[in-house]
């Protein structure tokens, strides 16, 4: 059902047992070469999101004008600091990608999100009430022997939508922390080949 229902299910389940949890969502198929930098960035994002009803996303400092990634436009170019997001941009053409690179405040959208359990549940209720409703109906079965059965029944009723469209592009309380992590989404054989030694 795409990323929004999957993330909602995970976060509802975490929140039901750990309501004060702070959560990191990250793609499983990305490569991060600078693990120390990654740990520092995530630590900063967790500290920020724990103390506010905000969402923090990680923006990758672009190394080239890439047309295969979406972009995050920050209010200002500040490396390593949490900065307000102005907008999210779809995958651009090469001319637009070059303009983004020249501007200096555009980052690749790595799909890494940090938020508190309360924040993301609240954001789903506000911007994607249909998914929130499905999760609320699923909630009584979470952590029980009935969870798998109820999940099979209710989860397919969730809207098929990405987290970007369901929440991220609608919320006004999103921040970005820009980093150079040696990151790649390994989205093509070419990108895989470039990392084989």
Coordinates of N, CA, C and O in Angstrom, one line a residue:
X1 N 0.8 -1.2 0.0 CA 0.0 0.0 0.0 C 0.9 1.3 0.0 O 0.4 2.3 0.4
X2 N 2.1 1.1 -0.4 CA 3.1 2.2 -0.4 C 3.5 2.6 1.0 O 3.1 1.9 2.0
X3 N 4.3 3.7 1.2 CA 5.0 3.9 2.5 C 4.1 4.4 3.6 O 4.4 4.2 4.8
X4 N 3.1 5.2 3.3 CA 2.3 5.9 4.3 C 1.6 4.9 5.2 O 1.7 4.9 6.5
X5 N 0.9 3.9 4.7 CA 0.2 2.9 5.6 C 1.2 2.1 6.4 O 1.0 1.7 7.5
X6 N 2.3 1.7 5.7 CA 3.4 0.9 6.4 C 3.9 1.7 7.6 O 4.1 1.1 8.7
X7 N 4.3 2.9 7.4 CA 4.8 3.8 8.4 C 3.8 4.0 9.5 O 4.1 3.9 10.7
X8 N 2.5 4.2 9.1 CA 1.5 4.4 10.1 C 1.3 3.2 11.0 O 1.2 3.3 12.2
X9 N 1.3 2.0 10.4 CA 1.1 0.8 11.2 C 2.3 0.7 12.2 O 2.0 0.4 13.4
X10 N 3.5 0.9 11.7 CA 4.7 0.7 12.6 C 4.6 1.8 13.8 O 4.8 1.4 14.9
X11 N 4.2 3.0 13.4 CA 4.2 4.0 14.5 C 3.1 3.9 15.4 O 3.2 4.2 16.6
X12 N 1.9 3.5 15.0 CA 0.8 3.2 15.9 C 1.1 2.1 16.8 O 0.8 2.2 18.0
X13 N 1.8 1.1 16.3 CA 2.2 -0.1 17.2 C 3.2 0.4 18.3 O 3.1 0.1 19.4
X14 N 4.2 1.2 17.8 CA 5.2 1.7 18.8 C 4.5 2.6 19.8 O 4.7 2.4 21.0
X15 N 3.7 3.5 19.3 CA 3.0 4.4 20.2 C 2.1 3.8 21.2 O 1.9 4.3 22.4
X16 N 1.5 2.6 20.9 CA 0.6 2.0 21.8 C 1.3 1.4 23.0 O 0.7 1.3 24.1
X17 N 2.5 1.1 22.9 CA 3.3 0.6 24.0 C 4.3 1.6 24.6 O 4.6 1.6 25.7
X18 N 4.8 2.5 23.7 CA 5.8 3.4 24.1 C 5.4 4.8 23.6 O 5.9 5.3 22.6
X19 N 4.4 5.4 24.3 CA 3.8 6.7 23.8 C 4.8 7.9 23.8 O 4.6 8.8 23.0
X20 N 5.9 7.8 24.5 CA 6.9 8.8 24.5 C 8.1 8.5 23.5 O 9.1 9.2 23.5
X21 N 7.9 7.5 22.7 CA 9.0 7.1 21.8 C 9.3 8.2 20.8 O 8.5 9.0 20.4
X22 N 10.6 8.2 20.4 CA 11.1 9.1 19.3 C 11.5 8.1 18.3 O 12.3 7.1 18.5
X23 N 11.1 8.3 17.0 CA 11.2 7.3 16.0 C 12.0 7.8 14.8 O 11.9 8.9 14.4
X24 N 12.9 6.9 14.3 CA 13.6 7.1 13.0 C 13.1 6.2 12.0 O 13.0 5.0 12.2
X25 N 12.7 6.7 10.8 CA 12.3 6.0 9.7 C 13.3 6.1 8.6 O 13.6 7.3 8.2
X26 N 13.8 5.0 8.1 CA 14.9 5.1 7.0 C 14.7 4.0 6.0 O 14.3 2.9 6.4
X27 N 14.9 4.2 4.8 CA 14.9 3.1 3.8 C 15.9 2.0 4.1 O 17.0 2.3 4.6
X28 N 15.5 0.8 3.8 CA 16.4 -0.3 4.1 C 17.4 -0.5 3.0 O 18.4 -1.3 3.1
X29 N 17.2 0.1 1.8 CA 18.0 -0.2 0.6 C 19.0 0.9 0.3 O 19.6 0.9 -0.8
X30 N 19.3 1.8 1.2 CA 20.2 2.9 0.9 C 21.6 2.5 1.5 O 21.7 1.8 2.4
X31 N 22.6 3.1 0.9 CA 24.0 3.0 1.3 C 24.4 4.2 2.0 O 24.2 5.3 1.5
X32 N 25.0 4.1 3.2 CA 25.6 5.2 4.0 C 27.0 4.8 4.3 O 27.3 3.9 5.1
X33 N 28.0 5.5 3.7 CA 29.4 5.2 3.9 C 29.9 5.9 5.2 O 30.8 5.3 5.8
X34 N 29.5 7.1 5.5 CA 30.0 7.8 6.6 C 29.1 7.6 7.8 O 28.2 8.3 8.1
X35 N 29.3 6.5 8.5 CA 28.5 6.0 9.6 C 28.5 7.0 10.8 O 27.6 7.2 11.5
X36 N 29.7 7.5 11.0 CA 29.9 8.5 12.2 C 29.1 9.7 11.9 O 28.4 10.2 12.9
X37 N 29.1 10.3 10.7 CA 28.3 11.5 10.4 C 26.9 11.2 10.5 O 26.1 12.0 11.0
X38 N 26.5 10.0 10.0 CA 25.1 9.6 10.1 C 24.6 9.5 11.5 O 23.5 10.0 11.9
X39 N 25.4 8.9 12.4 CA 25.0 8.8 13.8 C 24.9 10.2 14.4 O 23.9 10.5 15.2
X40 N 25.7 11.2 14.1 CA 25.7 12.5 14.6 C 24.4 13.3 14.1 O 23.8 14.0 14.9
X41 N 24.1 13.1 12.9 CA 23.0 13.8 12.3 C 21.7 13.2 12.9 O 20.8 14.0 13.3
X42 N 21.6 11.9 13.0 CA 20.4 11.3 13.6 C 20.2 11.7 15.1 O 19.1 12.0 15.6
X43 N 21.3 11.8 15.8 CA 21.3 12.2 17.2 C 20.8 13.7 17.3 O 19.9 13.9 18.2
X44 N 21.2 14.5 16.4 CA 20.7 15.9 16.4 C 19.2 16.0 16.1 O 18.5 16.7 16.7
X45 N 18.8 15.2 15.1 CA 17.4 15.2 14.7 C 16.5 14.6 15.8 O 15.5 15.2 16.1
X46 N 17.0 13.6 16.5 CA 16.2 13.0 17.6 C 16.1 14.0 18.7 O 15.0 14.2 19.3
X47 N 17.1 14.8 19.0 CA 17.1 15.8 20.1 C 16.1 16.9 19.8 O 15.3 17.3 20.6
X48 N 16.1 17.3 18.5 CA 15.2 18.3 18.1 C 13.7 17.9 18.1 O 12.8 18.6 18.6
X49 N 13.5 16.7 17.5 CA 12.1 16.2 17.4 C 11.5 15.8 18.8 O 10.3 15.9 19.0
X50 N 12.4 15.4 19.7 CA 11.9 15.0 21.0 C 11.3 16.2 21.8 O 10.4 16.0 22.6
X51 N 11.8 17.4 21.5 CA 11.4 18.5 22.3 C 10.4 19.4 21.6 O 10.1 20.5 22.0
X52 N 9.9 18.9 20.4 CA 8.9 19.8 19.7 C 8.0 18.9 18.9 O 8.3 17.7 18.6
X53 N 6.9 19.4 18.4 CA 5.9 18.7 17.6 C 6.3 18.7 16.1 O 5.5 18.8 15.2
X54 N 7.6 18.7 15.9 CA 8.1 18.8 14.5 C 8.6 17.5 13.9 O 9.0 16.6 14.7
X55 N 8.7 17.5 12.6 CA 9.3 16.4 11.9 C 10.6 16.9 11.4 O 10.7 18.0 10.9
X56 N 11.6 16.0 11.5 CA 13.0 16.4 10.9 C 13.3 15.3 9.8 O 13.1 14.1 10.0
X57 N 13.7 15.8 8.7 CA 14.1 15.0 7.6 C 15.6 15.2 7.3 O 16.1 16.3 7.6
X58 N 16.3 14.2 6.8 CA 17.7 14.4 6.4 C 17.8 14.7 5.0 O 17.3 14.0 4.1
X59 N 18.5 15.8 4.7 CA 18.8 16.2 3.3 C 20.2 15.9 2.9 O 21.1 16.2 3.7
X60 N 20.4 15.3 1.8 CA 21.8 14.9 1.4 C 22.3 16.1 0.5 O 21.7 16.5 -0.5
X61 N 23.5 16.6 0.9 CA 24.1 17.7 0.1 C 24.4 17.1 -1.3 O 25.2 16.1 -1.4
X62 N 23.9 17.6 -2.4 CA 24.0 17.0 -3.7 C 25.5 17.2 -4.2 O 26.1 18.2 -4.1
X63 N 25.9 16.2 -4.9 CA 27.3 16.2 -5.4 C 27.2 16.4 -6.9 O 28.3 16.6 -7.6
X64 N 26.0 16.4 -7.5 CA 25.8 16.6 -8.9 C 24.4 17.0 -9.2 O 23.5 16.8 -8.3
X65 N 24.1 17.5 -10.4 CA 22.7 17.8 -10.7 C 21.9 16.5 -11.1 O 21.9 16.1 -12.2
X66 N 21.3 15.9 -10.1 CA 20.7 14.6 -10.2 C 19.2 14.7 -10.6 O 18.5 15.4 -9.9
X67 N 18.8 14.0 -11.6 CA 17.3 14.1 -12.0 C 16.6 12.9 -11.5 O 15.3 12.8 -11.6
X68 N 17.2 12.0 -10.8 CA 16.6 10.8 -10.3 C 16.1 10.8 -8.9 O 15.4 9.9 -8.4
X69 N 16.3 12.0 -8.2 CA 15.9 12.1 -6.8 C 15.0 13.3 -6.7 O 15.1 14.3 -7.4
X70 N 14.1 13.3 -5.7 CA 13.4 14.4 -5.3 C 14.3 15.3 -4.4 O 15.3 14.9 -4.0
X71 N 13.9 16.6 -4.3 CA 14.7 17.6 -3.6 C 13.9 18.2 -2.4 O 12.7 18.3 -2.4
X72 N 14.7 18.7 -1.4 CA 14.1 19.4 -0.3 C 14.7 20.8 -0.4 O 15.9 21.0 -0.5
X73 N 13.8 21.8 -0.4 CA 14.3 23.2 -0.4 C 14.2 23.7 1.0 O 13.2 23.8 1.6
X74 N 15.4 24.1 1.5 CA 15.5 24.7 2.9 C 15.4 26.2 2.8 O 15.7 26.8 1.8
X75 N 14.9 26.8 4.0 CA 14.8 28.2 4.0 C 16.2 28.9 3.8 O 16.2 30.0 3.2
X76 N 17.2 28.3 4.3 CA 18.6 28.8 4.0 C 19.6 27.6 4.0 O 19.3 26.5 4.5
X77 N 20.7 27.8 3.4 CA 21.7 26.8 3.3 C 22.5 26.8 4.6 O 23.3 27.7 4.9
X78 N 22.3 25.7 5.4 CA 23.1 25.6 6.7 C 23.4 24.1 6.9 O 22.6 23.3 7.2
X79 N 24.7 23.8 6.6 CA 25.1 22.4 6.7 C 25.2 22.0 8.2 O 25.7 22.7 9.1
X80 N 24.6 20.8 8.5 CA 24.6 20.2 9.8 C 23.7 20.8 10.8 O 23.8 20.4 12.0
X81 N 22.9 21.8 10.5 CA 22.0 22.5 11.4 C 20.5 22.2 11.0 O 20.2 22.1 9.8
X82 N 19.7 22.1 12.0 CA 18.3 21.9 11.7 C 17.7 23.2 11.2 O 17.8 24.3 11.9
X83 N 17.1 23.2 10.0 CA 16.6 24.3 9.3 C 15.2 24.1 8.8 O 14.9 23.0 8.4
X84 N 14.4 25.1 8.8 CA 13.0 25.0 8.3 C 12.9 24.6 6.8 O 13.7 25.1 6.0
X85 N 12.0 23.7 6.5 CA 11.8 23.3 5.1 C 10.9 24.3 4.4 O 9.8 24.6 5.0
X86 N 11.2 24.8 3.3 CA 10.3 25.6 2.5 C 9.3 24.8 1.7 O 8.1 25.0 1.6
X87 N 9.9 23.8 1.0 CA 9.1 22.9 0.1 C 9.8 21.7 -0.3 O 11.0 21.6 -0.2
X88 N 9.0 20.7 -0.8 CA 9.6 19.5 -1.4 C 9.4 19.6 -2.9 O 8.3 20.1 -3.4
X89 N 10.3 19.2 -3.6 CA 10.3 19.2 -5.1 C 10.4 17.9 -5.7 O 11.1 17.0 -5.3
X90 N 9.6 17.6 -6.7 CA 9.6 16.4 -7.5 C 10.9 16.2 -8.2 O 11.7 17.2 -8.4
X91 N 11.2 15.1 -8.8 CA 12.4 14.9 -9.6 C 12.4 15.9 -10.7 O 11.5 15.9 -11.5
X92 N 13.5 16.7 -10.8 CA 13.6 17.7 -11.8 C 14.2 17.3 -13.1 O 14.7 16.2 -13.2
X93 N 14.0 18.1 -14.1 CA 14.8 17.9 -15.4 C 16.2 18.4 -15.1 O 16.5 19.0 -14.1
X94 N 17.1 18.2 -16.0 CA 18.5 18.5 -15.8 C 18.8 20.0 -15.6 O 19.6 20.4 -14.8
X95 N 18.0 20.8 -16.3 CA 18.2 22.3 -16.2 C 17.8 22.7 -14.8 O 18.6 23.5 -14.1
X96 N 16.7 22.3 -14.3 CA 16.2 22.6 -13.0 C 17.2 22.1 -11.9 O 17.5 22.7 -10.9
X97 N 17.7 20.8 -12.1 CA 18.6 20.2 -11.2 C 19.9 21.1 -11.1 O 20.4 21.3 -10.0
X98 N 20.3 21.6 -12.2 CA 21.5 22.5 -12.2 C 21.2 23.8 -11.4 O 22.1 24.3 -10.6
X99 N 20.0 24.3 -11.5 CA 19.6 25.5 -10.8 C 19.6 25.2 -9.3 O 20.0 26.1 -8.5
X100 N 19.1 24.1 -8.9 CA 19.0 23.7 -7.5 C 20.4 23.7 -6.9 O 20.7 24.1 -5.8
X101 N 21.3 23.1 -7.7 CA 22.7 22.9 -7.2 C 23.4 24.3 -7.0 O 24.0 24.6 -6.0
X102 N 23.1 25.2 -7.9 CA 23.6 26.6 -7.9 C 23.1 27.4 -6.7 O 23.8 28.2 -6.1
X103 N 21.8 27.1 -6.4 CA 21.2 27.8 -5.3 C 21.8 27.5 -3.9 O 21.9 28.4 -3.1
X104 N 22.2 26.3 -3.7 CA 22.9 25.9 -2.5 C 22.0 25.5 -1.3 O 22.5 25.0 -0.3
X105 N 20.7 25.7 -1.4 CA 19.8 25.3 -0.3 C 18.9 24.2 -0.7 O 17.8 24.1 -0.1
X106 N 19.2 23.5 -1.7 CA 18.4 22.3 -2.1 C 19.2 21.0 -1.8 O 20.4 21.0 -2.1
X107 N 18.5 20.1 -1.3 CA 19.2 18.8 -0.9 C 18.4 17.6 -1.4 O 17.2 17.7 -1.6
X108 N 19.1 16.5 -1.7 CA 18.4 15.3 -2.1 C 17.5 14.8 -1.0 O 17.9 14.8 0.2
X109 N 16.4 14.3 -1.3 CA 15.4 13.8 -0.3 C 15.8 12.3 -0.2 O 15.5 11.5 -1.0
X110 N 16.4 11.9 1.0 CA 16.8 10.6 1.2 C 15.7 9.7 1.8 O 15.9 8.5 2.0
X111 N 14.6 10.3 2.1 CA 13.5 9.5 2.7 C 13.8 9.1 4.1 O 13.2 8.0 4.6
X112 N 14.6 9.8 4.8 CA 14.9 9.6 6.2 C 14.1 10.6 7.1 O 14.3 11.8 6.9
X113 N 13.3 10.1 8.0 CA 12.4 11.0 8.8 C 12.6 10.7 10.3 O 12.7 9.5 10.7
X114 N 12.5 11.7 11.1 CA 12.6 11.6 12.5 C 11.5 12.3 13.2 O 11.3 13.5 12.8
X115 N 10.7 11.7 14.1 CA 9.6 12.3 14.7 C 9.3 11.6 16.0 O 9.7 10.5 16.3
X116 N 8.5 12.2 16.9 CA 8.0 11.6 18.1 C 6.8 10.8 17.7 O 6.1 11.1 16.7
X117 N 6.4 9.8 18.4 CA 5.2 9.0 18.2 C 4.0 9.9 18.2 O 3.1 9.7 17.3
X118 N 3.9 10.8 19.1 CA 2.7 11.6 19.2 C 2.6 12.5 18.0 O 1.5 12.8 17.5
X119 N 3.8 13.0 17.6 CA 3.8 13.9 16.4 C 3.2 13.3 15.2 O 2.4 13.8 14.5
X120 N 3.7 12.1 14.8 CA 3.3 11.4 13.6 C 1.9 11.0 13.6 O 1.2 11.1 12.6
X121 N 1.4 10.5 14.8 CA 0.0 10.1 14.9 C -0.9 11.3 14.7 O -1.8 11.3 13.9
X122 N -0.5 12.4 15.3 CA -1.2 13.7 15.1 C -1.2 14.1 13.7 O -2.3 14.6 13.1
X123 N -0.1 14.0 13.0 CA 0.0 14.5 11.6 C -0.9 13.6 10.7 O -1.5 14.1 9.8
X124 N -0.9 12.3 10.9 CA -1.8 11.4 10.2 C -3.2 11.8 10.4 O -4.0 11.8 9.5
X125 N -3.6 12.0 11.6 CA -5.0 12.4 11.9 C -5.4 13.7 11.2 O -6.5 13.8 10.7
X126 N -4.5 14.6 11.1 CA -4.8 15.9 10.4 C -4.8 15.8 8.9 O -5.7 16.3 8.2
X127 N -3.8 15.1 8.3 CA -3.6 15.1 6.9 C -4.0 13.8 6.2 O -4.2 13.8 4.9
X128 N -4.2 12.7 6.9 CA -4.6 11.5 6.2 C -5.5 10.7 7.2 O -5.2 9.6 7.7
X129 N -6.7 11.3 7.4 CA -7.6 10.7 8.4 C -8.1 9.3 8.0 O -8.4 8.6 8.9
X130 N -8.1 9.0 6.7 CA -8.6 7.7 6.3 C -7.6 6.6 6.8 O -8.0 5.6 7.4
X131 N -6.3 6.8 6.7 CA -5.3 5.9 7.2 C -5.4 5.9 8.7 O -5.3 4.8 9.3
X132 N -5.5 7.0 9.4 CA -5.6 7.1 10.8 C -6.8 6.3 11.3 O -6.7 5.5 12.3
X133 N -7.9 6.3 10.6 CA -9.1 5.6 11.0 C -8.8 4.1 11.0 O -9.3 3.3 11.9
X134 N -8.2 3.6 9.9 CA -7.9 2.2 9.8 C -7.0 1.8 10.9 O -7.2 0.7 11.6
X135 N -6.0 2.6 11.3 CA -5.0 2.3 12.4 C -5.7 2.2 13.7 O -5.4 1.4 14.6
X136 N -6.7 3.2 13.9 CA -7.5 3.2 15.2 C -8.3 1.9 15.3 O -8.4 1.4 16.4
X137 N -8.8 1.4 14.2 CA -9.6 0.2 14.3 C -8.7 -1.0 14.5 O -9.1 -2.0 15.1
X138 N -7.5 -0.9 14.0 CA -6.5 -2.0 14.2 C -5.9 -2.0 15.6 O -5.5 -3.1 16.2
X139 N -5.9 -0.9 16.3 CA -5.2 -0.7 17.5 C -5.5 -1.7 18.6 O -4.6 -2.2 19.3
X140 N -6.8 -2.0 18.9 CA -7.1 -3.0 20.0 C -6.4 -4.3 19.8 O -6.2 -5.0 20.8
X141 N -6.1 -4.7 18.6 CA -5.4 -6.0 18.4 C -3.9 -6.0 18.4 O -3.3 -7.1 18.4
X142 N -3.3 -4.8 18.5 CA -1.9 -4.7 18.5 C -1.3 -5.4 19.7 O -1.8 -5.3 20.8
X143 N -0.2 -6.1 19.5 CA 0.5 -6.9 20.5 C -0.3 -8.1 21.0 O 0.0 -8.5 22.1
X144 N -1.3 -8.5 20.3 CA -2.1 -9.6 20.7 C -2.0 -10.7 19.7 O -1.5 -10.6 18.6
X145 N -2.6 -11.9 20.0 CA -2.6 -13.0 19.1 C -3.5 -12.8 17.9 O -3.4 -13.4 16.9
X146 N -4.4 -11.7 18.0 CA -5.3 -11.4 16.9 C -4.7 -10.4 15.9 O -5.3 -10.2 14.8
X147 N -3.5 -9.9 16.2 CA -3.0 -8.8 15.4 C -2.8 -9.2 13.9 O -3.3 -8.5 13.0
X148 N -2.2 -10.3 13.6 CA -2.0 -10.7 12.2 C -3.3 -10.9 11.4 O -3.5 -10.4 10.3
X149 N -4.3 -11.5 12.1 CA -5.6 -11.7 11.4 C -6.3 -10.4 11.1 O -6.8 -10.1 10.0
X150 N -6.3 -9.5 12.1 CA -7.0 -8.2 11.9 C -6.2 -7.3 11.0 O -6.8 -6.6 10.1
X151 N -4.9 -7.4 11.0 CA -4.0 -6.7 10.0 C -4.4 -7.1 8.6 O -4.5 -6.2 7.7
X152 N -4.5 -8.4 8.4 CA -4.8 -8.9 7.0 C -6.2 -8.3 6.5 O -6.4 -8.1 5.4
X153 N -7.1 -8.2 7.5 CA -8.4 -7.7 7.1 C -8.5 -6.2 6.9 O -9.0 -5.7 5.9
X154 N -7.8 -5.4 7.7 CA -7.9 -4.0 7.7 C -6.9 -3.2 6.8 O -7.2 -2.2 6.2
X155 N -5.7 -3.7 6.8 CA -4.6 -3.0 6.2 C -4.9 -2.8 4.7 O -4.6 -1.7 4.2
X156 N -5.5 -3.7 3.9 CA -5.8 -3.5 2.5 C -6.8 -2.3 2.3 O -7.0 -1.8 1.2
X157 N -7.5 -1.9 3.4 CA -8.5 -0.8 3.3 C -7.8 0.6 3.3 O -8.4 1.6 3.1
X158 N -6.5 0.6 3.6 CA -5.7 1.8 3.7 C -5.5 2.4 2.3 O -5.4 1.6 1.3
X159 N -5.5 3.7 2.2 CA -5.2 4.4 1.0 C -3.8 4.0 0.5 O -2.9 3.9 1.4
X160 N -3.6 3.8 -0.8 CA -2.3 3.5 -1.3 C -1.6 4.8 -1.6 O -1.9 5.4 -2.6
X161 N -0.7 5.3 -0.8 CA -0.1 6.6 -0.9 C 1.2 6.6 -0.2 O 1.4 5.9 0.8
X162 N 2.1 7.4 -0.7 CA 3.5 7.6 -0.1 C 3.4 8.5 1.1 O 2.5 9.4 1.2
X163 N 4.3 8.4 2.0 CA 4.4 9.3 3.2 C 4.6 10.7 2.7 O 4.1 11.7 3.3
X164 N 5.3 10.9 1.6 CA 5.6 12.3 1.1 C 4.2 13.0 0.7 O 4.0 14.1 1.1
X165 N 3.4 12.3 0.0 CA 2.1 12.8 -0.4 C 1.1 12.9 0.8 O 0.3 13.8 0.9
X166 N 1.1 11.9 1.6 CA 0.1 11.8 2.7 C 0.4 12.8 3.8 O -0.6 13.4 4.3
X167 N 1.7 13.1 4.1 CA 2.0 14.0 5.3 C 3.0 15.0 4.9 O 2.8 16.2 5.1
X168 N 4.2 14.6 4.4 CA 5.3 15.5 4.3 C 5.0 16.8 3.5 O 5.4 17.9 3.9
X169 N 4.4 16.6 2.4 CA 4.2 17.8 1.5 C 3.0 18.7 2.0 O 2.8 19.7 1.5
X170 N 2.3 18.2 3.1 CA 1.1 19.0 3.6 C 1.5 19.7 4.9 O 0.9 20.7 5.2
X171 N 2.4 19.1 5.6 CA 2.7 19.6 7.0 C 3.5 20.9 6.9 O 4.3 21.1 6.0
X172 N 3.2 21.8 7.8 CA 3.9 23.1 7.9 C 5.0 23.1 9.0 O 5.7 24.1 9.2
X173 N 5.2 21.9 9.6 CA 6.1 21.9 10.7 C 7.3 20.9 10.5 O 7.5 20.0 11.2
X174 N 7.9 21.1 9.3 CA 9.0 20.2 8.9 C 10.3 20.9 8.8 O 10.4 22.0 8.2
X175 N 11.3 20.2 9.3 CA 12.7 20.8 9.3 C 13.6 19.8 8.6 O 13.3 18.6 8.5
X176 N 14.8 20.3 8.1 CA 15.8 19.5 7.4 C 17.1 19.7 8.1 O 17.4 20.8 8.5
X177 N 17.9 18.6 8.2 CA 19.3 18.8 8.6 C 20.1 18.2 7.4 O 19.9 17.1 7.0
X178 N 21.0 19.1 6.8 CA 21.7 18.8 5.7 C 23.0 18.1 6.1 O 23.7 18.5 7.0
X179 N 23.4 17.0 5.3 CA 24.6 16.3 5.6 C 25.2 15.6 4.4 O 24.5 15.5 3.4
X180 N 26.4 15.3 4.5 CA 27.1 14.6 3.4 C 27.5 13.2 4.0 O 28.5 13.1 4.7
X181 N 26.7 12.2 3.7 CA 26.9 10.9 4.4 C 27.5 9.9 3.5 O 27.6 8.7 3.9
X182 N 28.0 10.2 2.3 CA 28.4 9.2 1.4 C 27.2 8.3 1.1 O 27.3 7.1 1.0
X183 N 26.1 9.0 0.8 CA 24.8 8.3 0.6 C 24.5 8.0 -0.8 O 24.8 8.7 -1.7
X184 N 23.8 6.8 -1.0 CA 23.3 6.5 -2.3 C 22.1 5.6 -2.1 O 22.1 4.8 -1.2
X185 N 21.1 5.8 -2.9 CA 19.9 4.9 -2.8 C 20.0 3.6 -3.5 O 19.1 2.8 -3.5
X186 N 21.1 3.4 -4.2 CA 21.4 2.2 -5.0 C 20.2 1.9 -5.9 O 19.8 0.7 -6.0
X187 N 19.7 2.9 -6.5 CA 18.5 2.7 -7.3 C 18.7 2.2 -8.7 O 17.8 2.0 -9.5
X188 N 20.0 2.0 -9.1 CA 20.2 1.5 -10.4 C 21.5 0.6 -10.4 O 22.3 0.7 -9.4
X189 N 21.7 -0.2 -11.4 CA 22.9 -1.0 -11.4 C 24.1 -0.1 -11.5 O 25.2 -0.5 -11.0
X190 N 24.0 1.0 -12.2 CA 25.1 2.0 -12.3 C 25.6 2.5 -10.9 O 26.8 2.5 -10.7
X191 N 24.6 2.8 -10.1 CA 25.0 3.3 -8.7 C 25.6 2.2 -7.9 O 26.5 2.4 -7.1
X192 N 25.1 0.9 -8.1 CA 25.7 -0.2 -7.4 C 27.1 -0.4 -7.8 O 28.1 -0.6 -7.0
X193 N 27.3 -0.4 -9.2 CA 28.7 -0.6 -9.7 C 29.7 0.5 -9.2 O 30.8 0.2 -8.9
X194 N 29.2 1.7 -9.0 CA 30.1 2.8 -8.6 C 30.6 2.6 -7.2 O 31.6 3.2 -6.8
X195 N 30.0 1.7 -6.4 CA 30.4 1.5 -5.0 C 31.1 0.1 -4.8 O 31.4 -0.2 -3.7
X196 N 31.3 -0.6 -5.9 CA 32.0 -1.9 -5.8 C 33.5 -1.7 -6.0 O 33.9 -1.0 -6.9
X197 N 34.2 -2.2 -5.1 CA 35.7 -2.0 -5.1 C 36.4 -3.3 -5.5 O 36.0 -4.3 -5.2

